Coordinates of N, CA and C in Angstrom, one line a residue:
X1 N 0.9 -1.2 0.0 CA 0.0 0.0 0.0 C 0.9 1.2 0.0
X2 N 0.7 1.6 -0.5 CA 1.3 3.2 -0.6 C 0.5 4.4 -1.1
X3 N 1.9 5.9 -0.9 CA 1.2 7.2 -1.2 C 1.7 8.0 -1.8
X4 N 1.7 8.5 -2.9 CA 2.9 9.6 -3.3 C 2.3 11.0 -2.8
X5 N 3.4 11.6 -2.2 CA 3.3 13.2 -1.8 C 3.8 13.9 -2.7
X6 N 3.1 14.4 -3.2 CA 3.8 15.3 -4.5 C 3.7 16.8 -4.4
X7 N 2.6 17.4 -3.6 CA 2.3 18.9 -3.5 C 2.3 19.4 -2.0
X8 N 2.0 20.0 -1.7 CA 1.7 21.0 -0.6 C 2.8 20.8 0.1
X9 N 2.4 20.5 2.0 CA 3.4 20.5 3.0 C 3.3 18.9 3.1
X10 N 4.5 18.6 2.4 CA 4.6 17.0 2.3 C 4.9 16.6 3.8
X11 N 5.4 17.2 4.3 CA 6.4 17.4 5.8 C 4.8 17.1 7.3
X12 N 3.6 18.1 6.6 CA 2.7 18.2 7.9 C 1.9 16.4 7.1
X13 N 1.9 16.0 5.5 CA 0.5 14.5 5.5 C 2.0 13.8 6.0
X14 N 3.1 13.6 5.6 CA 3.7 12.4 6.2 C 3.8 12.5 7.6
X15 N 3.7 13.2 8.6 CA 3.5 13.3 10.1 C 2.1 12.7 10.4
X16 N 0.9 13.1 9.2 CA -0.2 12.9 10.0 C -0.5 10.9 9.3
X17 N 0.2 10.5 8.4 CA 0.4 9.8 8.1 C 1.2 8.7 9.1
X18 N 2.0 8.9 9.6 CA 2.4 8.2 10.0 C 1.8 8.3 12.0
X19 N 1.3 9.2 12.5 CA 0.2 9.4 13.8 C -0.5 8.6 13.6
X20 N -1.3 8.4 12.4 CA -2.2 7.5 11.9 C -2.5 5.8 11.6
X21 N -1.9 5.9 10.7 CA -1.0 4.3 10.4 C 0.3 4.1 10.9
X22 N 0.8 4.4 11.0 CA 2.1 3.7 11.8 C 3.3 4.5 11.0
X23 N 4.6 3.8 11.1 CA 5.8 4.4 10.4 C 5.5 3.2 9.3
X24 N 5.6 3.9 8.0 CA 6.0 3.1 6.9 C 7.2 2.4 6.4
X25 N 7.0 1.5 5.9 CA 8.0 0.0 5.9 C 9.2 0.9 5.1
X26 N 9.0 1.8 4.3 CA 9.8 2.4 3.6 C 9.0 3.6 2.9
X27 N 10.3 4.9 3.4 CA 10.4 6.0 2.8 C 11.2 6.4 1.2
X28 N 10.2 7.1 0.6 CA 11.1 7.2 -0.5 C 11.2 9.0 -1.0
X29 N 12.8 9.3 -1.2 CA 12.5 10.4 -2.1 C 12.5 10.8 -3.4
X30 N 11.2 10.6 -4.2 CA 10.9 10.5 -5.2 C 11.5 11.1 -6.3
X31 N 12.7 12.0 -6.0 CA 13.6 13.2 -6.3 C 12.7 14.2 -7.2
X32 N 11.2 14.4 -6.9 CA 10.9 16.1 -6.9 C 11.3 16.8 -5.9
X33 N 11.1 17.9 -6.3 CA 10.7 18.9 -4.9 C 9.3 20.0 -5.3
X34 N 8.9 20.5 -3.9 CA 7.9 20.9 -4.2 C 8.7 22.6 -4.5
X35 N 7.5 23.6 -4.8 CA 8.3 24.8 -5.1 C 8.6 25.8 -4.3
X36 N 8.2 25.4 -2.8 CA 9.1 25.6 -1.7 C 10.3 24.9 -0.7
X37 N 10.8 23.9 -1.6 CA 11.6 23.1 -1.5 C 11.9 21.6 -0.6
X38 N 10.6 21.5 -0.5 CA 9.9 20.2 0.3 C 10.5 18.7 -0.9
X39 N 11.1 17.5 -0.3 CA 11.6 16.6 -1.3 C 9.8 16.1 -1.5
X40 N 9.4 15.8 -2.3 CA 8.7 14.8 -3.0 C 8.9 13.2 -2.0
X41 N 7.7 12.4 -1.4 CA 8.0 11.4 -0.8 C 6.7 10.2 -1.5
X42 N 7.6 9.2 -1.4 CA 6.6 7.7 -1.7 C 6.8 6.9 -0.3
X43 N 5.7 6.8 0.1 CA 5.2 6.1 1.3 C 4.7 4.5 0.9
X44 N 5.4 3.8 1.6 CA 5.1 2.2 1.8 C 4.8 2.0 2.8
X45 N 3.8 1.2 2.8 CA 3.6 0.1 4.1 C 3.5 -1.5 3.4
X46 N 4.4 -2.0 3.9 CA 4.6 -3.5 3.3 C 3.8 -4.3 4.1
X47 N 2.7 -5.3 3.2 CA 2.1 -6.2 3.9 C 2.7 -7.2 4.5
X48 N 1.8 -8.0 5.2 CA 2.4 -9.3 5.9 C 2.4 -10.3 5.0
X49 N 1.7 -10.1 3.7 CA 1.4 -11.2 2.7 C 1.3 -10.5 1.8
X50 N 1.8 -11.1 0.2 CA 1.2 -10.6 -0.9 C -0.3 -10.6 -1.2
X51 N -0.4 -9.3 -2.0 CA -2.3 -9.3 -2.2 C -2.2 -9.8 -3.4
X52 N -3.5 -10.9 -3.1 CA -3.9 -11.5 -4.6 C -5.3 -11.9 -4.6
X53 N -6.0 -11.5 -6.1 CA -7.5 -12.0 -6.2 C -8.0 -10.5 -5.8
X54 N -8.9 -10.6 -5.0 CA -9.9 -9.8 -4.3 C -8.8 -8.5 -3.5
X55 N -8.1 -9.2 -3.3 CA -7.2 -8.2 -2.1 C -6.3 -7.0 -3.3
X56 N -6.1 -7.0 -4.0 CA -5.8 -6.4 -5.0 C -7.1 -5.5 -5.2
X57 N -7.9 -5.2 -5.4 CA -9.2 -4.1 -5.3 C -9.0 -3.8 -3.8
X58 N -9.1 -3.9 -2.9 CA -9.1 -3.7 -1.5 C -7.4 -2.8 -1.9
X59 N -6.8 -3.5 -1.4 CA -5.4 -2.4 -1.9 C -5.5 -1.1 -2.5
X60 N -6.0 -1.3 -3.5 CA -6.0 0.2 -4.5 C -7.7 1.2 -3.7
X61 N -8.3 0.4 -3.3 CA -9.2 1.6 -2.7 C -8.5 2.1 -1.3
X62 N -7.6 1.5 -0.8 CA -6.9 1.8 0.5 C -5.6 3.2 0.1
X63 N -5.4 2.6 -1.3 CA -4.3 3.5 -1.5 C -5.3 4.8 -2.0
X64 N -6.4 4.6 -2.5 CA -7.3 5.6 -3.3 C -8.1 6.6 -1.9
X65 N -7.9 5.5 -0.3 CA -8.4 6.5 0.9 C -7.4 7.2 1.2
X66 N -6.5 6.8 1.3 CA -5.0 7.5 1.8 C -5.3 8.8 1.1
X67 N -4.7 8.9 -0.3 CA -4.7 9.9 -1.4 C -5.5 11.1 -1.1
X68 N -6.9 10.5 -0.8 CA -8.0 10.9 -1.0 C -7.9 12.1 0.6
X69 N -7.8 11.2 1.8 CA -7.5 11.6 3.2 C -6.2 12.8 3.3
X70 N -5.4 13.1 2.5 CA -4.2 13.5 2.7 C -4.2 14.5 1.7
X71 N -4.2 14.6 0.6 CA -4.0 15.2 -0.6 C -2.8 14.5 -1.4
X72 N -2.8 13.5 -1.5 CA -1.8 12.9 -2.4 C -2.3 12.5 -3.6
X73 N -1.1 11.9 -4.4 CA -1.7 11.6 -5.7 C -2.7 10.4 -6.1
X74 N -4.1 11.0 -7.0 CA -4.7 9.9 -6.7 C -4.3 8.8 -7.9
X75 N -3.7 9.1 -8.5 CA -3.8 8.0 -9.3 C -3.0 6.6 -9.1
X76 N -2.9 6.8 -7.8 CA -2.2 5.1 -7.4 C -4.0 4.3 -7.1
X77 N -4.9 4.8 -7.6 CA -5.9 4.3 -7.4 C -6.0 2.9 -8.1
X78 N -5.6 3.1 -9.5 CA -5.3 1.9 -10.1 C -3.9 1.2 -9.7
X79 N -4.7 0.2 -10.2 CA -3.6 -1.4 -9.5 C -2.1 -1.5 -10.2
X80 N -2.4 -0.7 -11.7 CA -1.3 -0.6 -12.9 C -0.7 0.7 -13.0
X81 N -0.9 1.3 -11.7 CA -0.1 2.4 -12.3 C 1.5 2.7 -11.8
X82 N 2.3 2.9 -12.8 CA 3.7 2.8 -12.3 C 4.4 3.9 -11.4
X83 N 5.3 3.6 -10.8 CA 6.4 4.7 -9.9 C 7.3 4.2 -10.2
X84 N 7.8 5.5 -9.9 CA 9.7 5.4 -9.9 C 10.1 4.6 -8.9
X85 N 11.2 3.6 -9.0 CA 11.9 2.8 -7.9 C 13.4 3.6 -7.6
X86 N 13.6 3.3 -6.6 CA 14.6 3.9 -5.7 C 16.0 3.3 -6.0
X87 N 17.0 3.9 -6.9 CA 18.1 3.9 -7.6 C 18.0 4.2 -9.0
X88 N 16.7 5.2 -9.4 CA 16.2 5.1 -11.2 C 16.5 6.9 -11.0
X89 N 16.1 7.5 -11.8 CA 16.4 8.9 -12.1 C 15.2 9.8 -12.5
X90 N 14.9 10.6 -11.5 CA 14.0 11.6 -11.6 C 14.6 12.5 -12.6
X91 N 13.9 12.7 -13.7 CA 14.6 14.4 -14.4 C 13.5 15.2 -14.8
X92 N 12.3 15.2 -14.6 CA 11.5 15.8 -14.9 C 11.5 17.4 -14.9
X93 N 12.3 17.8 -13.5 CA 12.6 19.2 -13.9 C 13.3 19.7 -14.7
X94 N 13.8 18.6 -15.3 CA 15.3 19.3 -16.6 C 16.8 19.0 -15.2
X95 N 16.6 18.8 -14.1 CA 17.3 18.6 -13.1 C 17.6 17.1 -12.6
X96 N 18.5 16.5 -12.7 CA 18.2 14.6 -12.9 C 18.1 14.6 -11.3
X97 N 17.8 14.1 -10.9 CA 17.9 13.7 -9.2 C 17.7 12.0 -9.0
X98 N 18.7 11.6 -8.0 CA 18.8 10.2 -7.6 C 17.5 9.9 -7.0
X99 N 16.2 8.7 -7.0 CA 15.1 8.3 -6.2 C 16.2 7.7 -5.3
X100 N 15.7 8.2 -4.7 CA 16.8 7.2 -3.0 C 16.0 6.8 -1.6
X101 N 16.0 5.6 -1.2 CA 15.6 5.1 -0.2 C 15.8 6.1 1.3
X102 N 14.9 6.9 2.0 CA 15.4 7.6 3.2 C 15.5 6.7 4.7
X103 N 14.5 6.0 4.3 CA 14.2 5.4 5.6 C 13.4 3.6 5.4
X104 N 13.9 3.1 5.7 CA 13.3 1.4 6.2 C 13.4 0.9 7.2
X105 N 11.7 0.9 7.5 CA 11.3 0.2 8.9 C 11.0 -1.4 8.4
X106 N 11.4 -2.6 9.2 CA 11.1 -3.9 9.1 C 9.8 -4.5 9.1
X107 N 8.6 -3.5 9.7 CA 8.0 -4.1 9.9 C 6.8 -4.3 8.7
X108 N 6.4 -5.5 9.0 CA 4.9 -5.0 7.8 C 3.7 -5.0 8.6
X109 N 2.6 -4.7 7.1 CA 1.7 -4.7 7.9 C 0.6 -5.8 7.8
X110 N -0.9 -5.8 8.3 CA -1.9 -6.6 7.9 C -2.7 -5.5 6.9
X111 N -3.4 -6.6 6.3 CA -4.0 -5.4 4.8 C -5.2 -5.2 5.9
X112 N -6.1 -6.0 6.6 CA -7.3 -5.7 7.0 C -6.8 -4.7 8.2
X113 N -6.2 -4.7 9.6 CA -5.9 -3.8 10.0 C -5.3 -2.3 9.6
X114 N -4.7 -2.4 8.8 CA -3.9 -1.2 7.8 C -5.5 -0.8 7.4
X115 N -6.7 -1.2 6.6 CA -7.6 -0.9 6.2 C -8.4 0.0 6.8
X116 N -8.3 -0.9 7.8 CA -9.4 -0.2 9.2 C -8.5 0.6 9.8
X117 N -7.7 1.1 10.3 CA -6.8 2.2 10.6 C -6.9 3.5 9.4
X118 N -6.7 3.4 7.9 CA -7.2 4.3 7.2 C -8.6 4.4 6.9
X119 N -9.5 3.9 7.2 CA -11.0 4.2 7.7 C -11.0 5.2 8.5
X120 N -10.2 4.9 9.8 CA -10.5 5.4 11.0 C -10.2 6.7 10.9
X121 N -9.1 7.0 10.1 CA -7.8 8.1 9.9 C -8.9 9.4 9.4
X122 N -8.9 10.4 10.3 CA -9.5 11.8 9.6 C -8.6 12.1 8.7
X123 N -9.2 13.1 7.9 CA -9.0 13.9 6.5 C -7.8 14.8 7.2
X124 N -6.9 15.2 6.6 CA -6.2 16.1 6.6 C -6.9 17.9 6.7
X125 N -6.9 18.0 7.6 CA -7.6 19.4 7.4 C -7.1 20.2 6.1
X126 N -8.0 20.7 4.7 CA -7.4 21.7 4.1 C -7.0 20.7 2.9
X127 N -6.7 19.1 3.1 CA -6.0 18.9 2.1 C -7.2 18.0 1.2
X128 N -8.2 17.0 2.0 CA -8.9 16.1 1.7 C -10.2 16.7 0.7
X129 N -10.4 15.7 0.0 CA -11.1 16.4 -1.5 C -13.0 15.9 -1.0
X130 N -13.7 16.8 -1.0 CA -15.6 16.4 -0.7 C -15.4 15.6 -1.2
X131 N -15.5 15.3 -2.6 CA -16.1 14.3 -3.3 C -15.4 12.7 -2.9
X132 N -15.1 11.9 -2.1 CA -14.6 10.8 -1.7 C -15.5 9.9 -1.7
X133 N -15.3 9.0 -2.9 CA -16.6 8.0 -2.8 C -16.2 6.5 -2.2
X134 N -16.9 6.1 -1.3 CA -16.1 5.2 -0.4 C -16.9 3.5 -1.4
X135 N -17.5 3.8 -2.4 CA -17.8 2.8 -3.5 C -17.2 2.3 -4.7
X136 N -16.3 3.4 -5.1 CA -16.0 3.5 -6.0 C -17.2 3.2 -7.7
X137 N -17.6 4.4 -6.8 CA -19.0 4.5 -8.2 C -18.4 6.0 -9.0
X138 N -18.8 5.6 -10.4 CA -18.4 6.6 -11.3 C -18.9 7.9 -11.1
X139 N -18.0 8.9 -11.0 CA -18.0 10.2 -10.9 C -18.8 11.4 -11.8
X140 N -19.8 10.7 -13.1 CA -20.1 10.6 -14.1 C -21.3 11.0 -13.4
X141 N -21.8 10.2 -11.9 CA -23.2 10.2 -11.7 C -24.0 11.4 -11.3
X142 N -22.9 12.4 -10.8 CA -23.7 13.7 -10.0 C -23.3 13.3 -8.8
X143 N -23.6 14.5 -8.2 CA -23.2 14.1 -6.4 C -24.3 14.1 -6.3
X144 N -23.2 13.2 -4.6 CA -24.6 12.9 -3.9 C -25.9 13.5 -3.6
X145 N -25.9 15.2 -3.0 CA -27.0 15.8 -3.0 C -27.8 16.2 -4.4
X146 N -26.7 15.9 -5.0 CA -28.0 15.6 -6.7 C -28.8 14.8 -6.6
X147 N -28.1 13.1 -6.2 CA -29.0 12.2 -6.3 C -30.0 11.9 -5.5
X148 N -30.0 13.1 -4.0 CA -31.0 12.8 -3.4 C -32.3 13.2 -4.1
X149 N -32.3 14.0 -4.9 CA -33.4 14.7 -5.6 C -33.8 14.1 -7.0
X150 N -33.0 13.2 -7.7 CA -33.2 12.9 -8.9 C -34.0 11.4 -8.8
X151 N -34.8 11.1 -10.1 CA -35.4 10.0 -10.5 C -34.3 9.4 -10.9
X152 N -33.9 7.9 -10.6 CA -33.2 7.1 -11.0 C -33.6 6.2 -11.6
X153 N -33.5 6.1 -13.1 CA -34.4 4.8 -13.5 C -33.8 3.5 -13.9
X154 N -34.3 2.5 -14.0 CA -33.9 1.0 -14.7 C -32.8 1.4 -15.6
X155 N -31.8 0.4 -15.4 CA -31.0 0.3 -16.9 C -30.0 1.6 -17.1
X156 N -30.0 2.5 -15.7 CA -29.0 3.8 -16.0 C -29.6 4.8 -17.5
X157 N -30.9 4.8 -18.0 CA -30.9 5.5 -19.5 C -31.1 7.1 -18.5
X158 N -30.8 7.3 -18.0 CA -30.6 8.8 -17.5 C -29.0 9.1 -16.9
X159 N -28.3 7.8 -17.4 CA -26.7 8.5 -16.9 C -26.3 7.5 -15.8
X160 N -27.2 7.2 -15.1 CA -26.9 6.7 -13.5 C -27.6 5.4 -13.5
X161 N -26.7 4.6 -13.0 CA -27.6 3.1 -12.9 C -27.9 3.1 -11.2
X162 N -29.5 2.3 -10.9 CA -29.8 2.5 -9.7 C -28.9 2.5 -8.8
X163 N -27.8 1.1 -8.9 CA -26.8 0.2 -8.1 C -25.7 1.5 -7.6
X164 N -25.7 2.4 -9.0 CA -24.3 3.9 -8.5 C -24.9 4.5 -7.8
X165 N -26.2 4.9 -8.0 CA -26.8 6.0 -7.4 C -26.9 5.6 -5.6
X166 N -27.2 4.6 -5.6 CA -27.5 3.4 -4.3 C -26.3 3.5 -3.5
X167 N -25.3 3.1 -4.1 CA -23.9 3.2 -3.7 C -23.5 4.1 -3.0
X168 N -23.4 5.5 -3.7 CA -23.1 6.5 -3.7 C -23.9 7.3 -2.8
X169 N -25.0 7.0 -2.2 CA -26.0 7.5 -1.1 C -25.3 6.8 0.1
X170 N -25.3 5.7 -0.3 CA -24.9 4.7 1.0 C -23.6 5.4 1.3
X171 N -22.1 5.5 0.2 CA -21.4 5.7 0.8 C -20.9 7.4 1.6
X172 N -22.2 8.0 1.1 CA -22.0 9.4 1.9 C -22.4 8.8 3.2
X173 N -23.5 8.4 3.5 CA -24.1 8.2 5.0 C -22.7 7.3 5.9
X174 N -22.2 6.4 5.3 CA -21.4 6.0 6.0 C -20.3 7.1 6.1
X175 N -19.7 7.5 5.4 CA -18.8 8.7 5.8 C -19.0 9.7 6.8
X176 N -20.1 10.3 6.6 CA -20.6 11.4 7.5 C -20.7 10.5 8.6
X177 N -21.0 9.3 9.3 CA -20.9 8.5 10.2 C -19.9 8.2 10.8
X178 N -18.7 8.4 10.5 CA -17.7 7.9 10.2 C -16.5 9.1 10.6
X179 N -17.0 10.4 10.1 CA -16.6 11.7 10.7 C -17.3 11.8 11.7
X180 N -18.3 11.6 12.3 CA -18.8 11.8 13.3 C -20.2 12.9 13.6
X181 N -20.5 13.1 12.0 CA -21.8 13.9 11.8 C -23.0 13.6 12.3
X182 N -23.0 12.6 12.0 CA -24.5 11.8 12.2 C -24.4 10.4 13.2
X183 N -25.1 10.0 13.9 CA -25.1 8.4 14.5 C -25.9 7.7 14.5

């Protein structure tokens, strides 16, 4: 599981990141920097077992809550999407920089505890995005306080199939639950 920090104060999500879930199995400096001179970091947490099957979707929505919680990049949401490894060459600025290992801790983790720890984990104040769909229903549909008001019909021929619309109600109510809005 992991997180790329790519913008803001990489320095205040990896503190609250790691208050949260634990110290990560490995730190990485991704060799950006931000444009106040903050390094760029990739966050690992190494499981206790490889994910396979089912645990592979569970994974990428963990990495897609992180992201989401923190302000990091979302696109480790998919299962395929690549990073730089640690001894390869950042040059994106026109400036080559070594990816280099900062820090490795031994420990791993469990994907279901790790899970439920980033459940539990509040938003980064300032950084975390509304729209967080804890379904992973397409973004296509309207928000949620759209959907409270709209006819959703058979078959999605209005855009929205019941099942997203459904989803996407359910997973606000659990959120707001979850912040502590409602009980």
């Amino acid at each position: 599981v992991l997180v790329d920090l790519d913008h803001g104060d990489i320095a205040a999500k990896r503190e609250h990141l790691v208050l949260n879930l634990g110290t990560p199995t490995l730190e990485v400096a991704s060799g950006g920097v931000t444009p106040d001179g903050q390094r760029k970091l990739h966050l690992y947490w190494r499981l206790t077992e490889p994910a396979e099957g089912e645990d592979i979707a569970r994974v990428c929505r963990a990495r897609h809550m992180i992201a989401t919680k923190v302000g990091g990049d979302p696109s480790f949401r998919s299962a395929h999407q690549p990073i730089r490894v640690a001894g390869s060459v950042h040059a994106k600025s026109g400036t080559p920089r070594l990816v280099e290992i900062l820090h490795h801790d031994p420990r791993d983790h469990d994907l279901g505890e790790l899970i439920e720890a980033i459940i539990a984990m509040p938003p980064l104040e300032g950084e975390a995005t509304s729209d967080f769909d804890f379904n992973d229903a397409s973004a296509t549909s309207g928000s949620v306080t759209e959907l409270f008001g709209r006819k959703v019909r058979e078959g999605g021929v209005d855009g929205t199939t019941r099942f997203d619309a459904l989803s996407r109600v359910i997973g606000y109510w659990i959120r707001r639950c979850r912040e502590g809005h409602v009980t």
